[in-house]
PDB file of C-alpha atoms in Angstrom:
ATOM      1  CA  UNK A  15      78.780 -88.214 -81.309  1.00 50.00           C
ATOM      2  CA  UNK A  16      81.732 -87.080 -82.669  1.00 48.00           C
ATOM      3  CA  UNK A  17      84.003 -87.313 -79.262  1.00 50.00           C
ATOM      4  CA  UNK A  18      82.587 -91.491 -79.696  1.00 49.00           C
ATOM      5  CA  UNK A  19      83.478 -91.655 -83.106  1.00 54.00           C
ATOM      6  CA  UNK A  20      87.086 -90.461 -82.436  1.00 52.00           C
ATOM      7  CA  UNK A  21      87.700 -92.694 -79.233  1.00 54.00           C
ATOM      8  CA  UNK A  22      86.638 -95.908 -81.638  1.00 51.00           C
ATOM      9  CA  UNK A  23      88.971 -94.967 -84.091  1.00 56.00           C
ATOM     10  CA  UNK A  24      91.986 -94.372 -82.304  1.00 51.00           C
ATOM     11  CA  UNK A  25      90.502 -97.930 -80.551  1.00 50.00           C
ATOM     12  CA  UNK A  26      90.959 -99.841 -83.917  1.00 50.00           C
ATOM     13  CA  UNK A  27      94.092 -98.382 -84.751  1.00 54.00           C
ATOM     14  CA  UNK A  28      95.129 -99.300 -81.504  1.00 49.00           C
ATOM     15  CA  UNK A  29      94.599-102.432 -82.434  1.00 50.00           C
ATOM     16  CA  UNK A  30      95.544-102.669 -85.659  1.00 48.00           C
ATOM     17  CA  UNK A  31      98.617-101.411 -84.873  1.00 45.00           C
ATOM     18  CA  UNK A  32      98.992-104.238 -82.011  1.00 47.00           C
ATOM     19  CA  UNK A  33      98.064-106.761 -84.255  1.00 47.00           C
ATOM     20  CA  UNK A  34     101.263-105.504 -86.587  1.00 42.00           C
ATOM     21  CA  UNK A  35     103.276-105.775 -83.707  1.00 44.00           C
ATOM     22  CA  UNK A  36     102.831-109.178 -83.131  1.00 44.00           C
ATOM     23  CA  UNK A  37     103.132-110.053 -86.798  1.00 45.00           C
ATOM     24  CA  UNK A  38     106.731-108.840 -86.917  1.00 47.00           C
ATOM     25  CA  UNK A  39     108.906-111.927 -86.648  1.00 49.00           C
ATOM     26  CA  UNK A  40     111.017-112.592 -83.264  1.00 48.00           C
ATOM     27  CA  UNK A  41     114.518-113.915 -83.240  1.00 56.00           C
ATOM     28  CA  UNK A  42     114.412-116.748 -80.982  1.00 51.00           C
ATOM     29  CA  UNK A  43     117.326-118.293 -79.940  1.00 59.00           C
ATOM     30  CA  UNK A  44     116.959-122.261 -79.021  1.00 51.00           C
ATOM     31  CA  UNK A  45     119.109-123.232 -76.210  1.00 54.00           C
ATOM     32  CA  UNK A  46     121.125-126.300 -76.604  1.00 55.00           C
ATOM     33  CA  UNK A  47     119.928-129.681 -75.439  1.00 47.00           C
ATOM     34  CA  UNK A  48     122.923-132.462 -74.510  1.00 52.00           C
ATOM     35  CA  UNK A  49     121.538-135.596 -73.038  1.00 51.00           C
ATOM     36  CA  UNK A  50     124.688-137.488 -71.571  1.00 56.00           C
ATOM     37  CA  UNK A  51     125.250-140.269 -69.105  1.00 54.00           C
ATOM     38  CA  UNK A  52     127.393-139.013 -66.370  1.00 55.00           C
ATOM     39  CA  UNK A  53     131.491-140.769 -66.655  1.00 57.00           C
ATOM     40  CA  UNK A  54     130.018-143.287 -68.809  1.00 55.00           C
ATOM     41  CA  UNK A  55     133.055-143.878 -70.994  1.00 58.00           C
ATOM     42  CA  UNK A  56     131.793-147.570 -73.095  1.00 58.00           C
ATOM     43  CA  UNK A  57     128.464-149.167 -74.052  1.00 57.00           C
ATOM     44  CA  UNK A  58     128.388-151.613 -70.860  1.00 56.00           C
ATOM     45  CA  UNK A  59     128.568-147.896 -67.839  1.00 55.00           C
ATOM     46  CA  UNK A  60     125.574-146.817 -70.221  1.00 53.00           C
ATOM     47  CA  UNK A  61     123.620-149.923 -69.838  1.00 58.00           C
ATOM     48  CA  UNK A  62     124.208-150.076 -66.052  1.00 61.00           C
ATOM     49  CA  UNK A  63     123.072-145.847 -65.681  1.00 62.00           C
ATOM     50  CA  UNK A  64     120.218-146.288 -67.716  1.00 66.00           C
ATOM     51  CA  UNK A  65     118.949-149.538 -65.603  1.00 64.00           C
ATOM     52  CA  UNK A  66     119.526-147.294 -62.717  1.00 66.00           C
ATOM     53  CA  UNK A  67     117.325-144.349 -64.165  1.00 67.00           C
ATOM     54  CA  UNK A  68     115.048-146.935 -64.773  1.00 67.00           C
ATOM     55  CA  UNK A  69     114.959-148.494 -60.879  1.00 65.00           C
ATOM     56  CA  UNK A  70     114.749-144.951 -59.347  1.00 67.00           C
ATOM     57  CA  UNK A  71     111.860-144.299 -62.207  1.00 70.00           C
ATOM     58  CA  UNK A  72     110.224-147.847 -60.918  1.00 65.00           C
ATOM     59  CA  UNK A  73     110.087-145.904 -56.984  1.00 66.00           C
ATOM     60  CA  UNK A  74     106.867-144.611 -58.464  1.00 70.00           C
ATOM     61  CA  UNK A  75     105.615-147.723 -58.156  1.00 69.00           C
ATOM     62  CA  UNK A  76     106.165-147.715 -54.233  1.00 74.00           C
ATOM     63  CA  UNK A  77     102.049-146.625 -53.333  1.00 76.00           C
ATOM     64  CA  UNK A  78     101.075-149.458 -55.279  1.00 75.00           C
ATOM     65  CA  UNK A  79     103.478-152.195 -54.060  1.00 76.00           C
ATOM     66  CA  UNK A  80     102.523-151.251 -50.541  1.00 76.00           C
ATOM     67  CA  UNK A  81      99.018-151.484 -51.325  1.00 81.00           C
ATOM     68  CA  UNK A  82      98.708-154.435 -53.500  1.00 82.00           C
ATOM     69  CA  UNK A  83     102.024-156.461 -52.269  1.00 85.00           C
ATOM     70  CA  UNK A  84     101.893-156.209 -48.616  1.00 88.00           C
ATOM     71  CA  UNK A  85      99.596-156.989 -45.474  1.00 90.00           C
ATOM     72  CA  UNK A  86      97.682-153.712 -46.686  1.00 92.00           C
ATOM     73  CA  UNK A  87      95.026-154.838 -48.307  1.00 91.00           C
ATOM     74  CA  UNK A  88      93.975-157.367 -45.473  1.00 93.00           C
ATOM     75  CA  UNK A  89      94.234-154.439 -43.065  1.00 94.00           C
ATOM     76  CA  UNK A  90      92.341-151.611 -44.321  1.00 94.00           C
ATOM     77  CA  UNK A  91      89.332-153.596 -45.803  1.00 94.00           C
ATOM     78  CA  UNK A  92      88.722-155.181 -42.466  1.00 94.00           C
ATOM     79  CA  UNK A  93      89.047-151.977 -40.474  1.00 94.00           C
ATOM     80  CA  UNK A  94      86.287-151.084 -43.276  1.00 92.00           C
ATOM     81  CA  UNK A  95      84.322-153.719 -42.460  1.00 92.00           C
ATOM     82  CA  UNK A  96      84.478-152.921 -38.589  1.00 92.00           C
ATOM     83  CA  UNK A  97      83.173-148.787 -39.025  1.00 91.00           C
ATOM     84  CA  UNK A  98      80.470-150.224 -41.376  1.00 89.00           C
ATOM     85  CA  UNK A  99      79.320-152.660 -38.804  1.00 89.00           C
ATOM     86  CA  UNK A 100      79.483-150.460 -35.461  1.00 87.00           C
ATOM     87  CA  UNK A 101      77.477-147.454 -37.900  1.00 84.00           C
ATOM     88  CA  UNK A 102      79.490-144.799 -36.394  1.00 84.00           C
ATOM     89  CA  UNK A 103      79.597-143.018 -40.264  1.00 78.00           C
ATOM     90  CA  UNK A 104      83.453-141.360 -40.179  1.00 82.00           C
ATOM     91  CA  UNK A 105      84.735-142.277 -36.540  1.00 83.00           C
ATOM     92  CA  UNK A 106      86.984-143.304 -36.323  1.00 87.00           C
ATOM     93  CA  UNK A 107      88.343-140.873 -39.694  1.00 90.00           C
ATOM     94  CA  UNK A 108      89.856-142.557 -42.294  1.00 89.00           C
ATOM     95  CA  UNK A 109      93.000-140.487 -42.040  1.00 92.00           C
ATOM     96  CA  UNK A 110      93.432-142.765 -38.619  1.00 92.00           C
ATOM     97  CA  UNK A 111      92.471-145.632 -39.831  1.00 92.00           C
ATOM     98  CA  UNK A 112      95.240-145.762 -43.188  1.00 92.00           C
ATOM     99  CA  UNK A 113      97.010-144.606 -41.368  1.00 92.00           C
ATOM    100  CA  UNK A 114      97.142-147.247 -38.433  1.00 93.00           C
ATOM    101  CA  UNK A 115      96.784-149.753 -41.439  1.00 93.00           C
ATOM    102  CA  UNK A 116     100.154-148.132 -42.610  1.00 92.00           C
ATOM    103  CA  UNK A 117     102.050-148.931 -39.587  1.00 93.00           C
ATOM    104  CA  UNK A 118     100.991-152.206 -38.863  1.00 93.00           C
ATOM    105  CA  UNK A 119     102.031-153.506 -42.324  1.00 93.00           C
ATOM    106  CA  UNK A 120     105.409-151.946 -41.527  1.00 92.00           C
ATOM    107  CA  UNK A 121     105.021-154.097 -38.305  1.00 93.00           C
ATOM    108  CA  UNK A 122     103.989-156.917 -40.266  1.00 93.00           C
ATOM    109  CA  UNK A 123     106.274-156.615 -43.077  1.00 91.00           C
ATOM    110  CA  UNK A 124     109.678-155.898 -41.192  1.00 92.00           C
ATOM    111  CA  UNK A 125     110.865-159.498 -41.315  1.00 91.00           C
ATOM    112  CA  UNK A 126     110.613-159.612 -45.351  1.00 91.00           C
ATOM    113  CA  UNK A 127     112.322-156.101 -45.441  1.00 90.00           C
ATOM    114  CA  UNK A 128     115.257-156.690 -42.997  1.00 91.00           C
ATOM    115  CA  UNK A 129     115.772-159.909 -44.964  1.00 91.00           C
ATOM    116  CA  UNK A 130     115.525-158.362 -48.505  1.00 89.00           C
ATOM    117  CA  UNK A 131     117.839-156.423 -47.186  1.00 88.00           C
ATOM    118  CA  UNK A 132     120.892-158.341 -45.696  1.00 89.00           C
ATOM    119  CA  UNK A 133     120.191-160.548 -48.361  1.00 88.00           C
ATOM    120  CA  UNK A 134     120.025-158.343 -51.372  1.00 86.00           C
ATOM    121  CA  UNK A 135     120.186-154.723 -50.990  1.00 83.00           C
ATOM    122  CA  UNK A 136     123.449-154.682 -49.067  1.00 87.00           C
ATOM    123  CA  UNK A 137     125.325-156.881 -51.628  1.00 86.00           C
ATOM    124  CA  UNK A 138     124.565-155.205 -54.083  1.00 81.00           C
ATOM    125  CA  UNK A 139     125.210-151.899 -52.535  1.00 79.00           C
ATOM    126  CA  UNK A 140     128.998-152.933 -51.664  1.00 81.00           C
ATOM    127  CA  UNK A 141     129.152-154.532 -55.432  1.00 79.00           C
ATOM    128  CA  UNK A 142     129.090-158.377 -54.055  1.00 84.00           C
ATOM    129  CA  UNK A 143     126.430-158.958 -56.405  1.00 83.00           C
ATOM    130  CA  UNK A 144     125.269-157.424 -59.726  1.00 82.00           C
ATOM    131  CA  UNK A 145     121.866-156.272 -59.954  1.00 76.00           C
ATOM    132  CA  UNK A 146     120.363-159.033 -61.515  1.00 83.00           C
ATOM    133  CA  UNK A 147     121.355-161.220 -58.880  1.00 86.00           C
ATOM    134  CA  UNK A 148     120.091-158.459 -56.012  1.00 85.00           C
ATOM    135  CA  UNK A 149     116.675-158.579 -57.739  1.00 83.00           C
ATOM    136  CA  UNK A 150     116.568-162.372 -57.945  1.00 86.00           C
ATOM    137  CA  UNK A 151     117.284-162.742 -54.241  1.00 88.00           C
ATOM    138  CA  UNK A 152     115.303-159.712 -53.181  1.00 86.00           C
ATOM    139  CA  UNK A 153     112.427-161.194 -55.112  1.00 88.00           C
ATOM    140  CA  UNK A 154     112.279-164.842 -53.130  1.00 89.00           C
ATOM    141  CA  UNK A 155     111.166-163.682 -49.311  1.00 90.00           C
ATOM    142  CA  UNK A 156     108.252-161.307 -50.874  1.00 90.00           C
ATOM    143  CA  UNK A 157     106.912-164.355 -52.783  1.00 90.00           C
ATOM    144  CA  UNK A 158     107.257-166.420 -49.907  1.00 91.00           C
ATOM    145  CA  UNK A 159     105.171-164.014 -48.058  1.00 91.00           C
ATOM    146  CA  UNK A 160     102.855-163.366 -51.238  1.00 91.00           C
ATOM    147  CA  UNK A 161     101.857-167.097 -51.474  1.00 91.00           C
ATOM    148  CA  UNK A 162     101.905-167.847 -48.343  1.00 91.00           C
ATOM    149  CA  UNK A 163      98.444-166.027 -48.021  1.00 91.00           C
ATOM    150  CA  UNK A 164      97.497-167.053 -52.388  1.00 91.00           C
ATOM    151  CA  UNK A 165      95.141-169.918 -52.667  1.00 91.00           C
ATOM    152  CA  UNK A 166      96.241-172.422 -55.512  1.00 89.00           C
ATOM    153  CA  UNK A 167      92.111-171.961 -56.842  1.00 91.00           C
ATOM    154  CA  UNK A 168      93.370-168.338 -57.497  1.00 90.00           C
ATOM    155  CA  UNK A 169      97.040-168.498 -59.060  1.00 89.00           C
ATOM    156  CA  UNK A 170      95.402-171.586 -61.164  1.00 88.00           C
ATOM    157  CA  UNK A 171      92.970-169.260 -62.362  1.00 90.00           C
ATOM    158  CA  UNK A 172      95.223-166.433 -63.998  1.00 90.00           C
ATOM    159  CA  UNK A 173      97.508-169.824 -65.290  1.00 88.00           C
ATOM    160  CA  UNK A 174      94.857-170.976 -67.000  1.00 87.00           C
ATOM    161  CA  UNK A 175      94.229-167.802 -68.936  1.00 87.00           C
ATOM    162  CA  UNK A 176      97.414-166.173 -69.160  1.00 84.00           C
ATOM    163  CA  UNK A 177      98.467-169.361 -71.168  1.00 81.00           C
ATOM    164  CA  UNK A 178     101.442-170.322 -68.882  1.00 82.00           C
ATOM    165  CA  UNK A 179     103.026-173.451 -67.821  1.00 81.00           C
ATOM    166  CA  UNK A 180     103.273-173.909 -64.038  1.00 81.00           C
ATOM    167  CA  UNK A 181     106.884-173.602 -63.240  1.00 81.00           C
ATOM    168  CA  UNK A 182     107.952-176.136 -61.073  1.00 80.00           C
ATOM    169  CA  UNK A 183     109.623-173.739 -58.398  1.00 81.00           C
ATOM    170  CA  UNK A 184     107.892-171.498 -56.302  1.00 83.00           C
ATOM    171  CA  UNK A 185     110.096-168.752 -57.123  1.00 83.00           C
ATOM    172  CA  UNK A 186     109.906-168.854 -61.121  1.00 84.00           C
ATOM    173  CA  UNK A 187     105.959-167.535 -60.377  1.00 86.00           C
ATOM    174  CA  UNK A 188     105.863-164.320 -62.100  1.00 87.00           C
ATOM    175  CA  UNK A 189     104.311-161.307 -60.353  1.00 86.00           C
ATOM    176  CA  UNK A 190     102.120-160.454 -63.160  1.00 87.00           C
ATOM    177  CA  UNK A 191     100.641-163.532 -61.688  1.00 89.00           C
ATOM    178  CA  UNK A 192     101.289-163.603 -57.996  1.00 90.00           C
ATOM    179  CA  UNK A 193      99.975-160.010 -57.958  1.00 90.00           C
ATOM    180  CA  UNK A 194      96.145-160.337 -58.648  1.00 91.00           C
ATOM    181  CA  UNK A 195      95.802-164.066 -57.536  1.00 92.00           C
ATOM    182  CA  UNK A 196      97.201-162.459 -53.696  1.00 93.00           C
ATOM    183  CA  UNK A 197      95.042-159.716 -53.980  1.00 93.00           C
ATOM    184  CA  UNK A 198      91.622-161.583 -54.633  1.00 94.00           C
ATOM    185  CA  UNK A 199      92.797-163.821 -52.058  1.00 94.00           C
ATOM    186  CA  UNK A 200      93.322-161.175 -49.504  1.00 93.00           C
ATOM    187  CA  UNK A 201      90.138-159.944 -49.973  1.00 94.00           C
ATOM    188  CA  UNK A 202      88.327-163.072 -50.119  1.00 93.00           C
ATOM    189  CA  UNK A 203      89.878-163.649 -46.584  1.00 93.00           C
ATOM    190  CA  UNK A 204      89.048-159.652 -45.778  1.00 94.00           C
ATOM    191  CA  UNK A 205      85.500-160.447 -46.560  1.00 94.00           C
ATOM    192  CA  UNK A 206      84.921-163.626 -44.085  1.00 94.00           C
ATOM    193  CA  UNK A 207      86.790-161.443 -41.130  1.00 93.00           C
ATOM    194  CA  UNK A 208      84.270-158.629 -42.333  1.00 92.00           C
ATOM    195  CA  UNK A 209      81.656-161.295 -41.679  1.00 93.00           C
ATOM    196  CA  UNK A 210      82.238-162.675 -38.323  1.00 92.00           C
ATOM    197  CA  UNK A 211      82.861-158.842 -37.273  1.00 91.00           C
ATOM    198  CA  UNK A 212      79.277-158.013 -38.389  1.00 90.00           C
ATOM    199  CA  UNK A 213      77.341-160.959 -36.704  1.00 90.00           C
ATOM    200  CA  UNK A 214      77.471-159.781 -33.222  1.00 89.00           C
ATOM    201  CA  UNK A 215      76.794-156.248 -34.112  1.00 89.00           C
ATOM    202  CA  UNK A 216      73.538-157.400 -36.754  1.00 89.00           C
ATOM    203  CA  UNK A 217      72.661-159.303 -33.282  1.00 88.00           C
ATOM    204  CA  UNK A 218      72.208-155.974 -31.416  1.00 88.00           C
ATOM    205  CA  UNK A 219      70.252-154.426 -34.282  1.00 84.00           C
ATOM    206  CA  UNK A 220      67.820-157.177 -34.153  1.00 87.00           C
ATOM    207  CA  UNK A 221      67.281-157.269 -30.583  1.00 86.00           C
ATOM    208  CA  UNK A 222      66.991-153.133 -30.622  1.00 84.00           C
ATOM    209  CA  UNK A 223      64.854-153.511 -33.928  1.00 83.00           C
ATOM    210  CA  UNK A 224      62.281-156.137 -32.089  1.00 84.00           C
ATOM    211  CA  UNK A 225      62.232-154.284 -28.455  1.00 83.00           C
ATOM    212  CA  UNK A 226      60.818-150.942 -30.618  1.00 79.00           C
ATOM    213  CA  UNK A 227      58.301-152.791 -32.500  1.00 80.00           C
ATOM    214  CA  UNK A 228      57.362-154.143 -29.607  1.00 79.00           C
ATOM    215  CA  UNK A 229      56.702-150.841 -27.770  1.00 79.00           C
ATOM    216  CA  UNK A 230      55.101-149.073 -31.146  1.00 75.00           C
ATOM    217  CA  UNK A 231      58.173-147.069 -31.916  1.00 74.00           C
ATOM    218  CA  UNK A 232      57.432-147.368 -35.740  1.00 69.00           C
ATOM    219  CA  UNK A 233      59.127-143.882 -35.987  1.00 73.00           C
ATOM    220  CA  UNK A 234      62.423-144.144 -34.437  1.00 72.00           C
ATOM    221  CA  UNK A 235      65.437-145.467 -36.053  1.00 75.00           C
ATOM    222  CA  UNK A 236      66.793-148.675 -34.795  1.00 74.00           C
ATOM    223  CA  UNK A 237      69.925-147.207 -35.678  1.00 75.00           C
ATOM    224  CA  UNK A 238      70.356-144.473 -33.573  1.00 77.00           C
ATOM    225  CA  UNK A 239      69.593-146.648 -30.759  1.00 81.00           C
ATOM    226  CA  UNK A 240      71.906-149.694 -31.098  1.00 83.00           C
ATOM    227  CA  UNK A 241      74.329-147.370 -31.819  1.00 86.00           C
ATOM    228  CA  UNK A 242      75.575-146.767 -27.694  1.00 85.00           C
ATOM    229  CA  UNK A 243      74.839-150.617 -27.440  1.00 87.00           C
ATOM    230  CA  UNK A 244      77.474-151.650 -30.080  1.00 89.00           C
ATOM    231  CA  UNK A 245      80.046-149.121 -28.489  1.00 90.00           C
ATOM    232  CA  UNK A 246      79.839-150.350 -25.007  1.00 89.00           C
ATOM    233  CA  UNK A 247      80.066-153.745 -26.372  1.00 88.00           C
ATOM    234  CA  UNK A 248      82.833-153.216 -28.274  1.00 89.00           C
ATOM    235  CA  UNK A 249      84.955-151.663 -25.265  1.00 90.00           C
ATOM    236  CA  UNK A 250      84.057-154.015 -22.969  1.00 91.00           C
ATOM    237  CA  UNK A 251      85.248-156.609 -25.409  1.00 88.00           C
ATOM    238  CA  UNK A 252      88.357-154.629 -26.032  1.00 89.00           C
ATOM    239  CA  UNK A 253      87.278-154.771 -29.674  1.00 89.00           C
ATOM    240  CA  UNK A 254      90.236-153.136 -30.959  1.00 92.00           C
ATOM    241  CA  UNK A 255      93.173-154.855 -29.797  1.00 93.00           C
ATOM    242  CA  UNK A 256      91.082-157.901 -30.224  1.00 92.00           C
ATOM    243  CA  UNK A 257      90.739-157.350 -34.396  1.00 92.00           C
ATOM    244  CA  UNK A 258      94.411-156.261 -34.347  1.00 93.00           C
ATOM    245  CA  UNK A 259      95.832-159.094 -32.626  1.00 93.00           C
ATOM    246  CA  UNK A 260      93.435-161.236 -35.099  1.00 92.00           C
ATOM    247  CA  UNK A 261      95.215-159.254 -38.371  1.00 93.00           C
ATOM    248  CA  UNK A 262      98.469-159.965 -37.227  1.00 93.00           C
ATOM    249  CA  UNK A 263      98.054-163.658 -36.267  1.00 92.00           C
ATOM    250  CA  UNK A 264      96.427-164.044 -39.492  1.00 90.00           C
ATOM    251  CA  UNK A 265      99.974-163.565 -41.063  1.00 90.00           C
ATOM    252  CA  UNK A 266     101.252-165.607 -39.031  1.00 83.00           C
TER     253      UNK A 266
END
């Protein structure tokens, strides 16, 4: 008992002693912090290097703008739509299938870049322009593109409650606008692709579904039946380059 007694103590004073130790004050010394703007030598070369921090900041933005300003959208939900409808679960993976979405809205997409471009980002690069003027230019052939594929029903409806005039050019629509009135109409126009993609295959299912009644297979899943029917009939059709050729004409 005595041997326990002695390890606790020297155990508190162990910590008692650490506890002192930490008490003690530290010297810290704080490093100092300059926040400059590189060769900026008058008010108007900081207002140009800060709007360029704040473009290179705006790149963060570049997932979204692909996924909510491009051919994207269109893409991907209908290539949902099609692995729903042939029940194959997670063939093909979705890995492939963003990532064949990915590289047909680069397809889809290069005549907008190559003329943002030659039209704006070269100017500006070689200081024809300023960069107001790149991102007015820039601006015009992704609208074009953007309402191209907009319904008026939609843009009218975030007018009406945004409290906006209509402008009376095409290009004075502001994105906050364009934005969510393109992307309810690309998926309004993804949904009726989805649909005509699922009527042949909801076809097969029935017939399958009506043959095993038929025979008294109460038990087995129509599913797992159809399934080999829908994949032959896709091949045969050449389903795939089919609904691709169908995407891309639809942007057209």
């Amino acid at each position: 008992m005595k041997k326990k007694t002695k390890i606790l103590m020297l155990f508190l004073i162990f910590i008692l002693l650490s506890g002192v130790a930490y008490a003690q004050p530290v010297n810290l010394t704080v490093p100092k912090v300059n926040i400059s703007v590189d060769n900026a030598t008058n008010p108007k070369d900081y207002v140009d290097n800060i709007k360029l921090l704040i473009l290179l900041t705006s790149l963060s933005f570049i997932p979204s703008i692909i996924l909510l300003m491009t051919s994207f959208t269109r893409i991907i939900v209908v290539f949902g739509f099609l692995r729903n409808a042939l029940s194959t679960q997670q063939s093909p993976p979705t890995q492939v299938l963003i990532g064949l979405a990915l590289f047909m809205t680069f397809f889809i997409m290069s005549p907008v870049y190559t003329k943002i471009n030659n039209e704006a980002i070269k100017p500006y690069v070689e200081g024809k322009i300023t960069q107001k003027e790149a991102i007015d230019i820039g601006s015009k052939p992704l609208k074009d593109f953007m309402l191209k594929q907009t319904r008026e029903k939609d843009l009218a409806l975030f007018y009406k409650y945004s409290g906006q005039n209509k402008p009376s050019n095409k290009y004075e629509v502001p994105f906050n606008i364009l934005i969510p009135a393109y992307v309810i109409s690309e998926l309004k126009t993804a949904f009726q692709m989805g649909f005509l993609i699922y009527v042949p295959f909801i076809v097969i299912d029935m017939v399958v579904a009506s043959v095993l009644m038929s025979m008294g297979m109460f038990m087995l899943p129509p599913v797992s039946i159809s399934l080999p029917f829908k994949i032959l009939l896709f091949v045969l059709a050449d389903g795939w380059h089919l609904v691709v050729k169908t995407l891309i004409e639809s942007f057209m």
